[in-house]
Amino acid sequence: MKIRSAAFALAAMLSAAAPAQDYPARPVRLVVPYAAG
């Protein structure tokens, strides 16, 4: 059980250390089919 939780913690730390990608590169436009208000 300790080995499994240690492996999970190691995987979580490695995934958090991965560099973030610049997605999206431009602003996201939301299309809403209703009028404002």
Coordinates of N, CA and C in Angstrom, one line a residue:
M1 N 0.8 -1.2 0.0 CA 0.0 0.0 0.0 C 0.9 1.3 0.0
K2 N 1.9 1.2 0.8 CA 2.8 2.4 0.8 C 3.5 2.6 -0.5
I3 N 3.9 1.5 -1.2 CA 4.6 1.6 -2.5 C 3.6 2.2 -3.5
R4 N 2.4 1.8 -3.5 CA 1.4 2.3 -4.4 C 1.1 3.8 -4.2
S5 N 1.0 4.2 -3.0 CA 0.8 5.7 -2.7 C 2.0 6.5 -3.0
A6 N 3.2 5.9 -2.8 CA 4.4 6.6 -3.2 C 4.6 6.7 -4.7
A7 N 4.2 5.7 -5.4 CA 4.3 5.8 -6.9 C 3.2 6.8 -7.4
F8 N 2.1 6.8 -6.8 CA 1.0 7.8 -7.2 C 1.5 9.2 -6.9
A9 N 2.1 9.5 -5.8 CA 2.6 10.8 -5.4 C 3.8 11.2 -6.4
L10 N 4.6 10.3 -6.7 CA 5.7 10.6 -7.7 C 5.1 10.9 -9.1
A11 N 4.1 10.1 -9.5 CA 3.5 10.4 -10.8 C 2.8 11.8 -10.8
A12 N 2.2 12.1 -9.7 CA 1.5 13.4 -9.6 C 2.5 14.6 -9.6
M13 N 3.7 14.4 -9.0 CA 4.7 15.5 -9.0 C 5.3 15.6 -10.4
L14 N 5.5 14.5 -11.1 CA 6.1 14.6 -12.4 C 5.2 15.2 -13.4
S15 N 3.9 14.9 -13.3 CA 2.9 15.5 -14.2 C 2.7 17.0 -13.9
A16 N 2.8 17.4 -12.7 CA 2.7 18.8 -12.3 C 3.9 19.6 -12.8
A17 N 5.1 18.9 -12.9 CA 6.3 19.6 -13.4 C 6.4 19.7 -14.9
A18 N 5.5 19.1 -15.6 CA 5.6 19.1 -17.1 C 5.3 20.6 -17.5
P19 N 6.0 21.0 -18.5 CA 5.7 22.4 -19.0 C 4.4 22.6 -19.6
A20 N 3.7 23.7 -19.3 CA 2.4 24.0 -19.8 C 2.5 24.4 -21.2
Q21 N 1.5 24.1 -22.0 CA 1.5 24.5 -23.4 C 0.7 25.8 -23.6
D22 N 1.0 26.5 -24.6 CA 0.3 27.8 -24.9 C -0.9 27.5 -25.7
Y23 N -1.9 26.8 -25.1 CA -3.2 26.6 -25.8 C -4.3 27.2 -25.0
P24 N -5.1 27.9 -25.5 CA -5.2 28.4 -26.9 C -4.3 29.6 -27.2
A25 N -3.8 29.7 -28.4 CA -2.8 30.7 -28.8 C -3.6 32.1 -29.0
R26 N -4.9 32.0 -29.2 CA -5.7 33.2 -29.4 C -6.9 33.2 -28.5
P27 N -7.6 34.3 -28.3 CA -8.8 34.3 -27.5 C -9.9 33.3 -27.9
V28 N -10.5 32.7 -27.0 CA -11.6 31.8 -27.2 C -12.9 32.6 -27.4
R29 N -13.7 32.3 -28.4 CA -14.9 33.0 -28.7 C -16.1 32.0 -28.4
L30 N -17.0 32.4 -27.5 CA -18.1 31.6 -27.1 C -19.3 32.1 -27.9
V31 N -20.0 31.2 -28.5 CA -21.2 31.5 -29.3 C -22.4 31.1 -28.5
V32 N -23.2 32.1 -28.1 CA -24.4 31.8 -27.2 C -25.6 32.1 -28.1
P33 N -26.6 31.2 -28.2 CA -27.7 31.5 -29.1 C -28.8 32.4 -28.5
Y34 N -28.6 33.0 -27.4 CA -29.5 33.9 -26.7 C -29.0 35.3 -26.6
A35 N -29.9 36.3 -26.6 CA -29.5 37.6 -26.4 C -29.1 37.9 -25.0
A36 N -28.3 38.9 -24.8 CA -27.8 39.2 -23.5 C -28.9 39.8 -22.6
G37 N -28.9 39.4 -21.3 CA -29.9 39.9 -20.4 C -31.0 39.0 -20.4

